[in-house]
PDB file of C-alpha atoms in Angstrom:
ATOM      1  CA  ARG A   1     -18.339  52.668 -11.179  1.00  0.00           C
ATOM      2  CA  ALA A   2     -16.761  49.962 -13.340  1.00  0.00           C
ATOM      3  CA  VAL A   3     -13.267  48.724 -12.492  1.00  0.00           C
ATOM      4  CA  CYS A   4     -11.339  46.756 -15.121  1.00  0.00           C
ATOM      5  CA  GLY A   5      -8.003  46.708 -13.309  1.00  0.00           C
ATOM      6  CA  GLY A   6      -5.974  48.639 -10.762  1.00  0.00           C
ATOM      7  CA  SER A   7      -7.677  50.033  -7.676  1.00  0.00           C
ATOM      8  CA  VAL A   8     -10.566  52.312  -6.801  1.00  0.00           C
ATOM      9  CA  ARG A   9     -11.210  54.173  -3.547  1.00  0.00           C
ATOM     10  CA  VAL A  10     -14.697  55.152  -2.489  1.00  0.00           C
ATOM     11  CA  ALA A  11     -15.766  57.057   0.612  1.00  0.00           C
ATOM     12  CA  LEU A  12     -19.374  56.619   1.671  1.00  0.00           C
ATOM     13  CA  GLU A  13     -21.045  58.734   4.328  1.00  0.00           C
ATOM     14  CA  LEU A  14     -23.466  56.599   6.236  1.00  0.00           C
ATOM     15  CA  SER A  15     -26.842  58.059   7.049  1.00  0.00           C
ATOM     16  CA  GLY A  16     -27.382  59.158  10.600  1.00  0.00           C
ATOM     17  CA  SER A  17     -24.394  59.600  12.870  1.00  0.00           C
ATOM     18  CA  TYR A  18     -22.629  56.363  11.990  1.00  0.00           C
ATOM     19  CA  GLY A  19     -19.640  57.980  10.315  1.00  0.00           C
ATOM     20  CA  VAL A  20     -17.771  57.436   7.045  1.00  0.00           C
ATOM     21  CA  LEU A  21     -16.976  54.087   5.467  1.00  0.00           C
ATOM     22  CA  ASN A  22     -13.827  54.020   3.356  1.00  0.00           C
ATOM     23  CA  VAL A  23     -13.710  51.177   0.830  1.00  0.00           C
ATOM     24  CA  ARG A  24     -10.756  50.241  -1.345  1.00  0.00           C
ATOM     25  CA  LEU A  25     -11.230  47.686  -4.085  1.00  0.00           C
ATOM     26  CA  GLU A  26      -8.300  46.183  -5.968  1.00  0.00           C
ATOM     27  CA  LEU A  27      -8.518  43.773  -8.836  1.00  0.00           C
ATOM     28  CA  PHE A  28      -5.598  41.519  -9.579  1.00  0.00           C
ATOM     29  CA  PRO A  29      -5.280  39.305 -12.616  1.00  0.00           C
ATOM     30  CA  ARG A  30      -5.966  35.651 -11.942  1.00  0.00           C
ATOM     31  CA  PRO A  31      -2.653  33.896 -11.400  1.00  0.00           C
ATOM     32  CA  THR A  32      -1.840  31.269 -13.943  1.00  0.00           C
ATOM     33  CA  PRO A  33      -1.663  27.880 -12.270  1.00  0.00           C
ATOM     34  CA  THR A  34       1.748  26.276 -12.230  1.00  0.00           C
ATOM     35  CA  TYR A  35       1.629  22.547 -12.510  1.00  0.00           C
ATOM     36  CA  ILE A  36       4.434  20.202 -11.628  1.00  0.00           C
ATOM     37  CA  SER A  37       4.910  17.525 -14.206  1.00  0.00           C
ATOM     38  CA  GLN A  38       4.323  13.933 -13.159  1.00  0.00           C
ATOM     39  CA  ALA A  39       7.991  13.089 -13.772  1.00  0.00           C
ATOM     40  CA  VAL A  40       9.223  15.913 -11.509  1.00  0.00           C
ATOM     41  CA  LEU A  41       6.721  14.973  -8.813  1.00  0.00           C
ATOM     42  CA  GLN A  42       7.725  11.305  -8.977  1.00  0.00           C
ATOM     43  CA  LYS A  43      11.415  12.265  -8.716  1.00  0.00           C
ATOM     44  CA  LYS A  44      10.729  14.418  -5.644  1.00  0.00           C
ATOM     45  CA  ILE A  45       8.824  11.557  -3.986  1.00  0.00           C
ATOM     46  CA  GLU A  46      11.623   9.090  -4.744  1.00  0.00           C
ATOM     47  CA  ASP A  47      14.246  11.524  -3.407  1.00  0.00           C
ATOM     48  CA  GLU A  48      12.240  11.964  -0.208  1.00  0.00           C
ATOM     49  CA  GLU A  49      11.847   8.186   0.203  1.00  0.00           C
ATOM     50  CA  ARG A  50      15.610   7.715  -0.336  1.00  0.00           C
ATOM     51  CA  ARG A  51      16.359  10.393   2.245  1.00  0.00           C
ATOM     52  CA  PHE A  52      13.994   8.722   4.717  1.00  0.00           C
ATOM     53  CA  VAL A  53      15.683   5.329   4.176  1.00  0.00           C
ATOM     54  CA  LEU A  54      19.128   6.885   4.755  1.00  0.00           C
ATOM     55  CA  ILE A  55      17.946   8.457   8.009  1.00  0.00           C
ATOM     56  CA  GLU A  56      16.406   5.148   9.129  1.00  0.00           C
ATOM     57  CA  ASN A  57      19.655   3.326   8.311  1.00  0.00           C
ATOM     58  CA  ASP A  58      21.677   5.872  10.300  1.00  0.00           C
ATOM     59  CA  ILE A  59      19.356   5.436  13.283  1.00  0.00           C
ATOM     60  CA  ARG A  60      19.533   1.648  12.983  1.00  0.00           C
ATOM     61  CA  ALA A  61      23.368   1.730  12.848  1.00  0.00           C
ATOM     62  CA  TYR A  62      23.525   4.044  15.866  1.00  0.00           C
ATOM     63  CA  LEU A  63      21.127   1.877  17.896  1.00  0.00           C
ATOM     64  CA  SER A  64      23.003  -1.303  16.973  1.00  0.00           C
ATOM     65  CA  GLN A  65      26.314   0.231  18.041  1.00  0.00           C
ATOM     66  CA  TRP A  66      24.768   1.505  21.269  1.00  0.00           C
ATOM     67  CA  LEU A  67      23.268  -1.926  22.014  1.00  0.00           C
ATOM     68  CA  ARG A  68      26.613  -3.692  21.446  1.00  0.00           C
ATOM     69  CA  GLU A  69      28.367  -1.294  23.813  1.00  0.00           C
ATOM     70  CA  PHE A  70      25.583  -1.541  26.397  1.00  0.00           C
ATOM     71  CA  GLN A  71      25.605  -5.364  26.279  1.00  0.00           C
ATOM     72  CA  GLN A  72      29.326  -5.310  27.139  1.00  0.00           C
ATOM     73  CA  ILE A  73      28.608  -3.253  30.251  1.00  0.00           C
ATOM     74  CA  ALA A  74      25.355  -4.892  31.408  1.00  0.00           C
ATOM     75  CA  PRO A  75      24.173  -7.915  29.437  1.00  0.00           C
ATOM     76  CA  ARG A  76      20.377  -7.681  29.358  1.00  0.00           C
ATOM     77  CA  ASN A  77      17.589  -8.370  26.965  1.00  0.00           C
ATOM     78  CA  LEU A  78      16.617  -4.975  25.523  1.00  0.00           C
ATOM     79  CA  GLN A  79      13.867  -4.123  23.083  1.00  0.00           C
ATOM     80  CA  LEU A  80      14.740  -1.345  20.658  1.00  0.00           C
ATOM     81  CA  TYR A  81      12.183  -1.955  17.881  1.00  0.00           C
ATOM     82  CA  ALA A  82       8.529  -2.834  17.444  1.00  0.00           C
ATOM     83  CA  LEU A  83       6.264  -3.286  14.448  1.00  0.00           C
ATOM     84  CA  ASN A  84       3.573  -0.757  13.653  1.00  0.00           C
ATOM     85  CA  GLU A  85       0.155  -1.688  12.265  1.00  0.00           C
ATOM     86  CA  ASP A  86       1.615  -2.029   8.767  1.00  0.00           C
ATOM     87  CA  LYS A  87       4.184  -4.523  10.087  1.00  0.00           C
ATOM     88  CA  VAL A  88       6.974  -2.017   9.484  1.00  0.00           C
ATOM     89  CA  GLU A  89       9.840  -2.257  11.969  1.00  0.00           C
ATOM     90  CA  ARG A  90      10.213   1.061  13.800  1.00  0.00           C
ATOM     91  CA  PRO A  91      12.473   2.233  16.637  1.00  0.00           C
ATOM     92  CA  LEU A  92      10.483   2.436  19.860  1.00  0.00           C
ATOM     93  CA  ASN A  93      10.931   6.200  20.109  1.00  0.00           C
ATOM     94  CA  ALA A  94       8.962   6.572  16.848  1.00  0.00           C
ATOM     95  CA  PHE A  95       5.792   5.621  18.743  1.00  0.00           C
ATOM     96  CA  VAL A  96       5.995   8.629  21.108  1.00  0.00           C
ATOM     97  CA  SER A  97       5.722  12.280  20.140  1.00  0.00           C
ATOM     98  CA  PRO A  98       4.339  15.302  22.012  1.00  0.00           C
ATOM     99  CA  VAL A  99       0.576  15.761  21.657  1.00  0.00           C
ATOM    100  CA  MET A 100      -0.598  19.282  22.444  1.00  0.00           C
ATOM    101  CA  VAL A 101      -4.060  19.183  24.033  1.00  0.00           C
ATOM    102  CA  ASP A 102      -3.864  22.057  26.489  1.00  0.00           C
ATOM    103  CA  ARG A 103      -7.170  23.437  25.202  1.00  0.00           C
ATOM    104  CA  LEU A 104      -8.902  20.097  25.773  1.00  0.00           C
ATOM    105  CA  LEU A 105      -7.218  18.846  28.938  1.00  0.00           C
ATOM    106  CA  ASP A 106      -6.349  21.252  31.732  1.00  0.00           C
ATOM    107  CA  SER A 107      -3.423  19.489  33.362  1.00  0.00           C
ATOM    108  CA  PRO A 108      -1.225  16.384  33.276  1.00  0.00           C
ATOM    109  CA  SER A 109      -3.466  14.785  35.910  1.00  0.00           C
ATOM    110  CA  HIS A 110      -6.457  15.332  33.592  1.00  0.00           C
ATOM    111  CA  ALA A 111      -4.429  13.669  30.822  1.00  0.00           C
ATOM    112  CA  ALA A 112      -3.770  10.671  33.072  1.00  0.00           C
ATOM    113  CA  ARG A 113      -7.471  10.480  33.928  1.00  0.00           C
ATOM    114  CA  PHE A 114      -8.412  10.697  30.237  1.00  0.00           C
ATOM    115  CA  VAL A 115      -6.085   7.825  29.330  1.00  0.00           C
ATOM    116  CA  SER A 116      -7.364   5.734  32.243  1.00  0.00           C
ATOM    117  CA  LEU A 117     -10.940   6.094  30.935  1.00  0.00           C
ATOM    118  CA  ILE A 118     -10.069   4.429  27.625  1.00  0.00           C
ATOM    119  CA  PRO A 119     -11.026   0.751  27.967  1.00  0.00           C
ATOM    120  CA  TYR A 120      -8.196  -1.677  28.535  1.00  0.00           C
ATOM    121  CA  GLU A 121      -8.123  -4.552  26.087  1.00  0.00           C
ATOM    122  CA  ARG A 122      -6.246  -7.512  27.477  1.00  0.00           C
ATOM    123  CA  GLU A 123      -4.232  -8.680  24.560  1.00  0.00           C
ATOM    124  CA  GLU A 124      -1.730 -11.394  24.418  1.00  0.00           C
ATOM    125  CA  SER A 125       1.536  -9.955  23.237  1.00  0.00           C
ATOM    126  CA  THR A 126       1.370  -9.835  19.449  1.00  0.00           C
ATOM    127  CA  VAL A 127       4.781 -11.251  18.619  1.00  0.00           C
ATOM    128  CA  LEU A 128       5.371 -12.050  14.985  1.00  0.00           C
ATOM    129  CA  ALA A 129       7.905 -14.819  14.415  1.00  0.00           C
ATOM    130  CA  ALA A 130       8.240 -13.840  10.747  1.00  0.00           C
ATOM    131  CA  HIS A 131       9.652 -10.489  11.873  1.00  0.00           C
ATOM    132  CA  GLY A 132      12.349 -11.680  14.259  1.00  0.00           C
ATOM    133  CA  GLY A 133       9.975 -12.040  17.202  1.00  0.00           C
ATOM    134  CA  LEU A 134       9.163  -8.313  17.340  1.00  0.00           C
ATOM    135  CA  GLU A 135       6.020  -7.113  19.067  1.00  0.00           C
ATOM    136  CA  GLN A 136       3.368  -5.221  17.147  1.00  0.00           C
ATOM    137  CA  TRP A 137       2.394  -1.904  18.740  1.00  0.00           C
ATOM    138  CA  GLN A 138      -0.401   0.522  17.909  1.00  0.00           C
ATOM    139  CA  THR A 139       0.305   4.117  17.075  1.00  0.00           C
ATOM    140  CA  THR A 140      -1.461   6.731  19.177  1.00  0.00           C
ATOM    141  CA  HIS A 141      -3.770   7.535  16.267  1.00  0.00           C
ATOM    142  CA  THR A 142      -4.853   3.901  15.913  1.00  0.00           C
ATOM    143  CA  PHE A 143      -5.347   3.556  19.658  1.00  0.00           C
ATOM    144  CA  LEU A 144      -7.603   6.609  19.785  1.00  0.00           C
ATOM    145  CA  SER A 145      -9.499   5.478  16.685  1.00  0.00           C
ATOM    146  CA  ARG A 146     -10.138   2.011  18.147  1.00  0.00           C
ATOM    147  CA  ARG A 147     -11.028   3.513  21.541  1.00  0.00           C
ATOM    148  CA  ARG A 148      -9.395   0.592  23.349  1.00  0.00           C
ATOM    149  CA  GLY A 149      -5.998  -1.007  23.642  1.00  0.00           C
ATOM    150  CA  GLY A 150      -3.399  -2.748  25.729  1.00  0.00           C
ATOM    151  CA  LEU A 151      -0.925  -1.500  28.291  1.00  0.00           C
ATOM    152  CA  ASP A 152       1.574  -0.405  25.661  1.00  0.00           C
ATOM    153  CA  ALA A 153      -0.974   1.765  23.840  1.00  0.00           C
ATOM    154  CA  HIS A 154      -2.092   3.392  27.104  1.00  0.00           C
ATOM    155  CA  ALA A 155       1.512   4.105  28.113  1.00  0.00           C
ATOM    156  CA  LEU A 156       2.425   5.541  24.698  1.00  0.00           C
ATOM    157  CA  LEU A 157      -0.580   7.884  24.693  1.00  0.00           C
ATOM    158  CA  LEU A 158      -0.002   9.022  28.276  1.00  0.00           C
ATOM    159  CA  CYS A 159       3.665   9.720  27.596  1.00  0.00           C
ATOM    160  CA  SER A 160       2.793  11.674  24.434  1.00  0.00           C
ATOM    161  CA  LEU A 161       0.235  13.762  26.337  1.00  0.00           C
ATOM    162  CA  LEU A 162       2.659  14.457  29.196  1.00  0.00           C
ATOM    163  CA  LEU A 163       5.321  15.516  26.694  1.00  0.00           C
ATOM    164  CA  GLY A 164       2.715  17.858  25.193  1.00  0.00           C
ATOM    165  CA  PHE A 165       2.366  19.488  28.628  1.00  0.00           C
ATOM    166  CA  GLY A 166       6.126  20.063  28.643  1.00  0.00           C
ATOM    167  CA  LEU A 167       6.995  17.334  31.142  1.00  0.00           C
ATOM    168  CA  ASP A 168      10.130  15.222  30.831  1.00  0.00           C
ATOM    169  CA  ALA A 169       8.291  11.908  30.320  1.00  0.00           C
ATOM    170  CA  TYR A 170       9.517   8.446  29.325  1.00  0.00           C
ATOM    171  CA  VAL A 171       7.956   5.084  28.518  1.00  0.00           C
ATOM    172  CA  ILE A 172       9.687   2.394  30.557  1.00  0.00           C
ATOM    173  CA  LEU A 173       9.761  -1.273  29.541  1.00  0.00           C
ATOM    174  CA  GLY A 174      10.613  -3.737  32.258  1.00  0.00           C
ATOM    175  CA  THR A 175       9.345  -6.659  34.261  1.00  0.00           C
ATOM    176  CA  GLY A 176       6.860  -6.643  37.077  1.00  0.00           C
ATOM    177  CA  SER A 177       7.230  -8.426  40.399  1.00  0.00           C
ATOM    178  CA  ASP A 178       5.742 -11.519  38.761  1.00  0.00           C
ATOM    179  CA  GLY A 179       8.552 -11.573  36.174  1.00  0.00           C
ATOM    180  CA  LYS A 180       6.225 -10.724  33.268  1.00  0.00           C
ATOM    181  CA  LYS A 181       6.846  -7.879  30.845  1.00  0.00           C
ATOM    182  CA  HIS A 182       5.388  -4.590  32.004  1.00  0.00           C
ATOM    183  CA  ILE A 183       5.303  -1.047  30.624  1.00  0.00           C
ATOM    184  CA  TRP A 184       4.769   2.228  32.473  1.00  0.00           C
ATOM    185  CA  VAL A 185       5.369   5.980  32.194  1.00  0.00           C
ATOM    186  CA  MET A 186       7.919   7.888  34.230  1.00  0.00           C
ATOM    187  CA  THR A 187       8.294  11.651  34.543  1.00  0.00           C
ATOM    188  CA  ARG A 188      11.412  13.382  35.749  1.00  0.00           C
ATOM    189  CA  ALA A 189      11.329  16.636  37.671  1.00  0.00           C
ATOM    190  CA  SER A 190      14.032  19.146  36.852  1.00  0.00           C
TER     191      SER A 190
END
């Protein structure tokens, strides 16, 4: 049977005691592709970039205000920003986001074991004077791609994995007993 448009129903009785197979075939016209002009696309990209810059500026203003108020209460040296691999200044919280791996890792303790198996690369703190003395951190993706990294990369990945398991996890920057900078992960029980 030839079908040029619309739909056709066919019932076929299968030989033996297999039953009846009902088949419905519908033909739809091929949709005409809708293309966005280059000018419209470029405008959308520019609008999105402008929106992103406004959000970043709002975050920067909020963090600066918070830091000023905090310094009045407890004057301490706090780090709020780091550079990513592209030497773009990012708030520290931009380096941590929940990573859902519950099908690959069974529990938070398995996540901790997984992170501990990634080789530690002793790296001197990559501080770039040209960028106000900010440290350069690796994103989780870069860390996993390189398959090695420093303490900060291990802590960021572990925190992201723990967040993915639904734990209330934080990356803590501080100093060790020797007075040197140290980074670790803390979880909070509810």
